[in-house]
Amino acid sequence: METSKAKGAGAVNPWGILLLLALGLLISFVDRTSLSSALADKSFVAEFALTSVERGWLNSSFFWSYGLCQLGMGWVVDRYGVKWPYTVCFTLWCLASAATGMVTTLGALILMRLLVGAAEAVVIPASYRWMGNNFRESQKGLAVGIFAMGGKFGPAIGAPIAAWIIVHHSWQLMFVATGLVGLLWLGPWLLMVKNDFPSKAELVTRRHTAASVTFGSLLASPVVWGGMINNFCYGYFTFYCMTWMPAYLVEQRGLSLEKSGLYTFFSFAGIAIVATIAGWAADRLIARGRDAVRVRKSFVVAGFIGGTTVLLGAYASTLQMALFWNVLSLSLLGLVTANNTTLCKLTLIPKPAIGLNTGLQQVATSLAGGISASLSGWLLHVSGSYTAPMLAIFVFLLIGAGSSVILLQRKWAPRVGEPAAQLAQESQDAPAPLHDALGKV
């Protein structure tokens, strides 16, 4: 495949960097979802004397700081590049994850989750900023599908590993081990990715280029709102599976903690595989001349409708059928993953605003995580059953399908304004930024 000329954190082989970004996403999801396995462990719940409502709030704490920092991280990577902001934040969240295993109070536990959420906010804006600069339209679906596999295999791999460590050792060791092992990723990242921290002139250019699509113009676009609605509806289901699925399988379906981790793996492996195939299939149709927006929208709507089969699992009378529908519904949602992301963050969005728009989209995703975790806990508390939380998922998935049909249209995409007239002069007069302190790598 022929790739476009790299403009950001470019590399000789962009697909190799893409795999590294996917691995970074995987590590972030392992660290953010390890708590769900701990919350299914009776000793952990007893240690902090947690109620169902408190478990919901604890699960949601990550997403509040994660959401609040998204726009800021998008602004940072649009102006200062991908490599160094990602490096600093990656180190911080791994250390905070490891420190979670050492806390002894609920307040300290919540603080660690807030730190992990704030630092992980860099992952999506930085990654999509890099992909938007390095892949053509007919490659983006596959690229996003491969990248998204990291977000699905993170909980798929992390859940059984976390459960095994808890069962055979302790929840404290689980947090320490999963946090510190992730730091090994920094070696190849620092070696393989070129420094894209801007010089004085480049910083001014990036500031004016990014400003050519304003925050107001993004908020005025129905496409951006459609993307936020879709991200919320998609995220509501996936984050429910990350935060509550292990507890559902243990408490309502009678599985052991280890077996619940195994079936969580099957569900997220399914969505990862379907996401990659669906992204590739859409790319092939687009390469043959089909309209990119129409093709990707078709996959998105089909995925939202397919995901509603989760409700069949809630009403299933046998364990086998409940597990079947759980796995199938999340797998079918994979039709949405790559194509919705490509459509709402790359295809219909001007390149100068990819980072800022992605940060804005991720605010909706973060809200989905926080609301899904806490609302599901409240619904479980008042109803005494997991059927009510699954009914909420059903409703949100239908909303996502409707949003895709109505709002995601090319004519409503945000526009790029004219560049500033004094760009060249300001490039000469601009003061030296942090670049001079860090130096070129």
Coordinates of C-alpha atoms in Angstrom, one line a residue:
M1 CA 0.0 0.0 0.0
E2 CA 1.0 3.5 -0.8
T3 CA 0.8 6.0 2.1
S4 CA 0.6 9.7 2.1
K5 CA 3.6 11.8 3.0
A6 CA 4.0 11.9 6.7
K7 CA 3.6 15.3 8.2
G8 CA 3.6 14.8 11.9
A9 CA 5.4 12.0 13.9
G10 CA 6.3 10.6 10.5
A11 CA 8.3 7.3 10.1
V12 CA 9.6 5.2 7.3
N13 CA 7.0 2.6 8.1
P14 CA 3.7 4.2 9.3
W15 CA 2.1 0.8 9.8
G16 CA 4.8 -0.1 12.3
I17 CA 4.1 3.1 14.3
L18 CA 0.4 2.3 14.0
L19 CA 1.0 -1.1 15.7
L20 CA 2.9 0.7 18.5
L21 CA 0.0 3.2 18.9
A22 CA -2.4 0.2 19.1
L23 CA -0.2 -1.4 21.8
G24 CA -0.2 1.9 23.7
L25 CA -4.0 2.0 23.5
L26 CA -4.1 -1.7 24.7
I27 CA -2.0 -0.8 27.8
S28 CA -4.2 2.2 28.6
F29 CA -7.3 -0.1 28.5
V30 CA -5.6 -2.7 30.7
D31 CA -4.9 0.0 33.3
R32 CA -8.3 1.6 33.1
T33 CA -10.3 -1.6 33.3
S34 CA -8.2 -3.5 35.9
L35 CA -10.5 -2.0 38.5
S36 CA -13.5 -3.9 37.2
S37 CA -11.9 -7.2 38.1
A38 CA -11.1 -5.9 41.5
L39 CA -14.7 -4.8 42.0
A40 CA -15.8 -8.4 41.3
D41 CA -13.5 -9.6 44.1
K42 CA -15.2 -10.0 47.5
S43 CA -12.0 -9.2 49.4
F44 CA -11.5 -5.9 47.6
V45 CA -15.1 -4.9 48.1
A46 CA -14.9 -5.8 51.8
E47 CA -11.6 -3.9 52.2
F48 CA -13.3 -0.6 51.3
A49 CA -16.8 -1.6 52.4
L50 CA -18.3 -0.7 49.0
T51 CA -22.0 -0.7 48.2
S52 CA -23.3 -1.1 44.6
V53 CA -23.8 2.7 44.2
E54 CA -20.2 3.3 45.5
R55 CA -18.9 0.7 43.1
G56 CA -20.6 2.6 40.3
W57 CA -19.1 5.9 41.4
L58 CA -15.6 4.4 41.8
N59 CA -15.9 2.9 38.3
S60 CA -16.9 6.3 37.0
S61 CA -14.2 8.4 38.6
F62 CA -11.7 7.6 35.9
F63 CA -14.0 9.0 33.2
W64 CA -14.6 12.4 34.8
S65 CA -11.0 13.4 34.8
Y66 CA -10.5 11.6 31.4
G67 CA -13.3 13.7 29.9
L68 CA -12.3 17.0 31.5
C69 CA -8.8 16.7 30.0
Q70 CA -9.7 15.7 26.5
L71 CA -10.1 19.1 24.9
G72 CA -6.8 20.3 26.5
M73 CA -5.0 17.3 25.2
G74 CA -6.4 17.8 21.7
W75 CA -5.2 21.4 21.8
V76 CA -1.7 20.3 23.0
V77 CA -1.2 17.7 20.2
D78 CA -2.4 20.0 17.5
R79 CA 0.3 22.5 18.5
Y80 CA 3.1 20.5 20.1
G81 CA 3.0 17.2 18.4
V82 CA 2.5 13.6 19.5
K83 CA 5.8 12.2 20.8
W84 CA 6.6 14.1 23.9
P85 CA 3.1 14.8 25.3
Y86 CA 2.3 11.1 24.9
T87 CA 5.6 10.1 26.6
V88 CA 5.0 12.3 29.7
C89 CA 1.4 11.2 30.1
F90 CA 2.1 7.5 29.5
T91 CA 4.7 7.5 32.3
L92 CA 2.3 9.2 34.7
W93 CA -0.6 6.9 34.2
C94 CA 1.5 3.7 34.5
L95 CA 2.9 5.0 37.8
A96 CA -0.5 6.0 39.1
S97 CA -1.9 2.6 38.1
A98 CA 0.9 0.8 40.0
A99 CA 0.3 3.1 43.0
T100 CA -3.3 2.0 43.2
G101 CA -2.2 -1.3 44.6
M102 CA -0.6 0.5 47.6
V103 CA -3.5 2.7 48.8
T104 CA -5.5 1.9 51.9
T105 CA -8.4 4.4 51.8
L106 CA -11.3 5.0 49.4
G107 CA -10.2 8.7 48.9
A108 CA -6.7 7.7 47.8
L109 CA -8.2 5.0 45.5
I110 CA -10.4 7.6 43.8
L111 CA -7.4 10.0 43.5
M112 CA -5.3 7.4 41.7
R113 CA -8.2 6.7 39.3
L114 CA -8.5 10.5 38.6
L115 CA -4.8 10.7 37.8
V116 CA -5.0 7.7 35.5
G117 CA -7.9 9.3 33.7
A118 CA -6.3 12.7 33.3
A119 CA -3.1 11.2 31.9
E120 CA -4.8 8.7 29.5
A121 CA -6.7 11.6 28.0
V122 CA -3.8 12.1 25.6
V123 CA -4.1 8.7 23.9
I124 CA -7.0 9.2 21.5
P125 CA -6.3 12.8 20.3
A126 CA -2.6 12.1 19.8
S127 CA -3.2 8.8 18.0
Y128 CA -5.8 10.2 15.6
R129 CA -3.8 13.3 14.9
W130 CA -0.9 11.0 13.8
M131 CA -3.2 8.8 11.7
G132 CA -4.9 11.7 10.0
N133 CA -1.5 12.9 8.8
N134 CA -0.2 9.6 7.6
F135 CA -3.0 7.6 5.9
R136 CA -5.2 8.2 2.8
E137 CA -9.0 7.8 2.9
S138 CA -8.9 4.4 1.4
Q139 CA -6.5 3.3 4.2
K140 CA -8.1 4.9 7.2
G141 CA -10.7 2.3 7.9
L142 CA -8.1 -0.5 8.2
A143 CA -5.7 1.8 10.1
V144 CA -8.4 2.8 12.6
G145 CA -9.6 -0.9 12.8
I146 CA -6.1 -2.0 13.6
F147 CA -5.6 0.8 16.1
A148 CA -9.0 0.1 17.7
M149 CA -8.0 -3.5 18.3
G150 CA -5.8 -2.2 21.1
G151 CA -8.8 -0.8 22.9
K152 CA -10.7 -4.0 22.6
F153 CA -7.9 -6.5 23.3
G154 CA -6.9 -4.3 26.3
P155 CA -9.9 -5.4 28.4
A156 CA -10.0 -8.8 26.6
I157 CA -6.5 -9.6 27.7
G158 CA -6.5 -7.5 30.9
A159 CA -9.6 -9.0 32.4
P160 CA -8.5 -12.7 32.6
I161 CA -4.9 -11.7 33.6
A162 CA -6.2 -9.4 36.3
A163 CA -8.6 -12.0 37.5
W164 CA -5.8 -14.7 37.6
I165 CA -3.5 -12.4 39.6
I166 CA -6.2 -11.6 42.1
V167 CA -7.3 -15.2 42.6
H168 CA -3.7 -16.6 42.9
H169 CA -2.0 -13.6 44.6
S170 CA -3.9 -10.4 45.5
W171 CA -5.6 -7.3 44.1
Q172 CA -2.7 -5.2 45.4
L173 CA -0.2 -7.1 43.3
M174 CA -2.5 -7.0 40.3
F175 CA -2.4 -3.2 40.2
V176 CA 1.3 -3.0 40.8
A177 CA 2.2 -5.5 38.1
T178 CA -0.1 -4.2 35.4
G179 CA 1.0 -0.7 36.0
L180 CA 4.8 -1.3 36.0
V181 CA 4.9 -3.8 33.1
G182 CA 3.4 -1.2 30.8
L183 CA 6.4 1.0 31.1
L184 CA 8.4 -1.3 28.9
W185 CA 6.5 0.2 25.9
L186 CA 8.4 3.5 26.3
G187 CA 11.6 2.0 24.9
P188 CA 10.5 1.3 21.4
W189 CA 8.3 4.4 21.4
L190 CA 11.2 6.7 22.1
L191 CA 13.4 4.9 19.6
M192 CA 11.0 4.5 16.7
V193 CA 8.9 7.7 16.7
K194 CA 10.6 10.9 15.3
N195 CA 10.5 14.0 17.3
D196 CA 7.7 16.3 16.1
F197 CA 8.0 19.0 18.7
P198 CA 7.9 22.2 16.7
S199 CA 10.5 24.8 16.1
K200 CA 9.7 28.5 16.6
A201 CA 8.5 29.0 13.1
E202 CA 6.6 25.6 13.1
L203 CA 4.9 26.5 16.3
V204 CA 3.5 29.7 14.8
T205 CA 2.4 27.9 11.7
R206 CA 0.6 25.2 13.7
R207 CA -1.1 27.8 15.8
H208 CA -2.5 29.6 12.8
T209 CA -3.3 26.4 11.0
A210 CA -5.2 25.0 14.0
A211 CA -7.0 28.3 14.4
S212 CA -8.4 28.1 10.9
V213 CA -11.1 25.8 12.2
T214 CA -12.5 27.4 15.4
F215 CA -14.0 25.7 18.3
G216 CA -17.2 27.6 17.5
S217 CA -17.3 26.2 14.0
L218 CA -17.0 22.7 15.3
L219 CA -19.9 23.2 17.7
A220 CA -21.9 24.7 14.9
S221 CA -21.5 21.5 12.8
P222 CA -24.3 18.8 13.0
V223 CA -21.6 16.3 12.0
V224 CA -19.7 17.1 15.2
W225 CA -22.8 16.7 17.3
G226 CA -23.7 13.5 15.5
G227 CA -20.2 12.2 16.2
M228 CA -20.6 13.1 19.9
I229 CA -24.0 11.3 20.1
N230 CA -22.6 8.3 18.4
N231 CA -19.5 8.2 20.6
F232 CA -21.7 8.5 23.7
C233 CA -24.1 5.7 22.6
Y234 CA -21.2 3.4 21.5
G235 CA -19.2 4.1 24.6
Y236 CA -22.2 3.6 26.9
F237 CA -22.3 -0.1 25.9
T238 CA -18.6 -0.8 25.7
F239 CA -17.9 0.9 29.0
Y240 CA -20.7 -1.1 30.7
C241 CA -19.0 -4.2 29.5
M242 CA -15.6 -3.0 30.8
T243 CA -16.9 -1.9 34.2
W244 CA -19.9 -4.2 35.0
M245 CA -19.6 -7.3 32.9
P246 CA -17.4 -9.3 35.3
A247 CA -19.7 -8.5 38.2
Y248 CA -22.8 -9.4 36.1
L249 CA -21.3 -12.8 35.1
V250 CA -20.3 -13.5 38.7
E251 CA -23.3 -12.2 40.6
Q252 CA -26.2 -12.9 38.2
R253 CA -25.0 -15.8 36.1
G254 CA -23.0 -17.6 38.7
L255 CA -19.6 -17.8 37.0
S256 CA -16.4 -17.8 38.9
L257 CA -14.2 -14.7 38.7
E258 CA -11.7 -16.5 36.4
K259 CA -14.4 -17.7 34.0
S260 CA -15.9 -14.2 33.9
G261 CA -12.6 -13.0 32.7
L262 CA -12.5 -15.6 30.0
Y263 CA -15.9 -14.6 28.6
T264 CA -15.0 -10.9 28.8
F265 CA -12.1 -11.9 26.6
F266 CA -14.4 -13.5 24.0
S267 CA -16.6 -10.4 23.9
F268 CA -13.8 -7.9 23.4
A269 CA -11.9 -10.2 21.0
G270 CA -15.1 -10.4 19.0
I271 CA -15.6 -6.7 18.7
A272 CA -11.9 -6.2 17.8
I273 CA -11.9 -8.7 15.0
V274 CA -15.2 -7.5 13.6
A275 CA -14.0 -3.9 13.8
T276 CA -10.9 -4.6 11.8
I277 CA -12.7 -6.6 9.1
A278 CA -15.5 -4.0 8.8
G279 CA -12.9 -1.2 8.5
W280 CA -11.1 -3.1 5.8
A281 CA -14.3 -4.0 3.9
A282 CA -15.4 -0.3 3.9
D283 CA -11.9 0.7 2.6
R284 CA -12.3 -1.8 -0.3
L285 CA -15.7 -0.4 -1.3
I286 CA -14.4 3.2 -1.1
A287 CA -11.3 2.2 -3.2
R288 CA -13.7 0.9 -5.9
G289 CA -15.4 4.3 -6.2
R290 CA -18.2 4.1 -3.6
D291 CA -19.0 7.2 -1.6
A292 CA -17.0 7.2 1.6
V293 CA -19.7 8.8 3.8
R294 CA -22.5 6.5 2.6
V295 CA -20.4 3.3 2.9
R296 CA -19.2 4.1 6.5
K297 CA -22.7 5.2 7.6
S298 CA -24.2 1.9 6.4
F299 CA -21.7 -0.1 8.6
V300 CA -22.3 2.2 11.6
V301 CA -26.1 1.8 11.5
A302 CA -25.9 -2.0 11.0
G303 CA -23.6 -2.2 14.0
F304 CA -25.8 -0.2 16.4
I305 CA -28.8 -2.3 15.4
G306 CA -26.8 -5.5 15.8
G307 CA -25.7 -4.4 19.3
T308 CA -29.3 -4.2 20.5
T309 CA -29.3 -8.1 20.7
V310 CA -27.7 -7.6 24.2
L311 CA -31.3 -7.4 25.5
L312 CA -31.8 -11.0 24.4
G313 CA -29.0 -12.0 26.7
A314 CA -30.7 -10.2 29.6
Y315 CA -33.9 -12.2 29.1
A316 CA -32.2 -15.5 28.3
S317 CA -33.3 -18.4 30.5
T318 CA -30.1 -20.4 30.3
L319 CA -26.5 -19.5 31.0
Q320 CA -25.4 -20.7 27.6
M321 CA -27.8 -18.4 25.7
A322 CA -27.0 -15.5 28.0
L323 CA -23.3 -15.9 27.2
F324 CA -24.0 -16.3 23.5
W325 CA -25.9 -13.0 23.2
N326 CA -23.5 -11.2 25.4
V327 CA -20.6 -12.1 23.1
L328 CA -22.5 -11.7 19.8
S329 CA -24.0 -8.3 20.7
L330 CA -20.7 -6.7 21.5
S331 CA -19.0 -8.4 18.5
L332 CA -21.7 -6.9 16.2
L333 CA -21.0 -3.5 17.6
G334 CA -17.6 -3.8 16.0
L335 CA -19.3 -2.8 12.7
V336 CA -19.5 0.7 14.2
T337 CA -16.0 0.9 15.7
A338 CA -13.6 1.8 12.9
N339 CA -16.2 3.3 10.5
N340 CA -17.8 5.7 13.0
T341 CA -14.4 6.8 14.2
T342 CA -13.0 7.3 10.7
L343 CA -16.1 9.2 9.6
C344 CA -16.5 11.5 12.7
K345 CA -12.8 12.1 13.4
L346 CA -11.0 11.9 10.1
T347 CA -13.2 11.8 6.9
L348 CA -15.5 14.7 7.7
I349 CA -13.1 16.7 9.8
P350 CA -10.4 19.1 8.3
K351 CA -6.9 18.0 9.2
P352 CA -6.0 21.2 11.1
A353 CA -8.7 20.4 13.7
I354 CA -8.3 16.7 14.1
G355 CA -6.8 16.9 17.5
L356 CA -9.3 19.5 18.9
N357 CA -12.3 17.7 17.3
T358 CA -11.1 14.3 18.7
G359 CA -10.7 15.8 22.1
L360 CA -14.3 17.2 21.8
Q361 CA -15.6 13.8 20.6
Q362 CA -13.8 12.1 23.5
V363 CA -15.6 14.3 26.0
A364 CA -18.8 12.6 24.9
T365 CA -17.1 9.2 25.2
S366 CA -15.9 10.0 28.7
L367 CA -19.4 11.1 29.7
A368 CA -20.6 7.8 28.4
G369 CA -18.1 6.0 30.6
G370 CA -19.0 8.0 33.7
I371 CA -22.7 7.8 33.2
S372 CA -22.7 4.1 32.2
A373 CA -20.7 3.1 35.2
S374 CA -22.7 5.1 37.8
L375 CA -26.2 4.8 36.2
S376 CA -25.8 1.1 35.8
G377 CA -24.9 0.9 39.5
W378 CA -27.9 2.9 40.5
L379 CA -30.3 0.9 38.2
L380 CA -28.9 -2.3 39.7
H381 CA -29.4 -0.9 43.2
V382 CA -33.0 0.1 42.7
S383 CA -34.1 -3.0 40.6
G384 CA -31.9 -5.7 42.1
S385 CA -31.2 -7.1 38.6
Y386 CA -28.9 -6.4 35.6
T387 CA -31.9 -6.4 33.2
A388 CA -32.6 -2.6 33.8
P389 CA -29.0 -1.6 32.9
M390 CA -29.2 -3.6 29.7
L391 CA -32.5 -1.9 28.8
A392 CA -30.7 1.4 29.0
I393 CA -28.1 0.1 26.6
F394 CA -30.8 -1.0 24.2
V395 CA -32.3 2.6 24.1
F396 CA -28.9 4.3 23.6
L397 CA -28.0 2.0 20.7
L398 CA -31.2 2.9 18.9
I399 CA -30.4 6.6 19.4
G400 CA -27.0 6.1 17.9
A401 CA -28.5 4.5 14.8
G402 CA -30.9 7.4 14.3
S403 CA -28.1 10.0 14.9
S404 CA -26.0 8.3 12.2
V405 CA -28.8 8.5 9.6
I406 CA -29.8 12.1 10.3
L407 CA -26.7 14.0 11.3
L408 CA -23.7 12.5 9.5
Q409 CA -23.9 14.3 6.2
R410 CA -21.0 15.8 4.2
K411 CA -22.8 19.1 3.7
W412 CA -22.7 19.7 7.4
A413 CA -19.0 19.1 7.9
P414 CA -17.0 21.9 9.6
R415 CA -15.1 24.2 7.2
V416 CA -11.5 25.5 7.1
G417 CA -11.1 29.3 7.3
E418 CA -8.4 31.4 5.6
P419 CA -4.9 31.4 7.1
A420 CA -3.7 34.5 8.9
A421 CA -2.1 37.1 6.6
Q422 CA 0.9 37.8 8.9
L423 CA 1.9 34.2 9.3
A424 CA 5.4 34.6 7.8
Q425 CA 6.2 37.7 9.8
E426 CA 5.0 36.2 13.1
S427 CA 7.1 33.1 12.3
Q428 CA 10.2 35.2 12.3
D429 CA 9.3 37.3 15.4
A430 CA 7.9 34.5 17.6
P431 CA 9.8 33.8 20.9
A432 CA 11.4 30.4 21.5
P433 CA 8.9 27.9 23.0
L434 CA 9.6 24.8 25.1
H435 CA 11.3 23.3 22.1
D436 CA 14.6 25.0 22.9
A437 CA 14.6 23.4 26.3
L438 CA 13.8 19.9 25.1
G439 CA 16.0 20.1 21.9
K440 CA 15.7 17.9 18.8
V441 CA 15.7 14.2 19.1

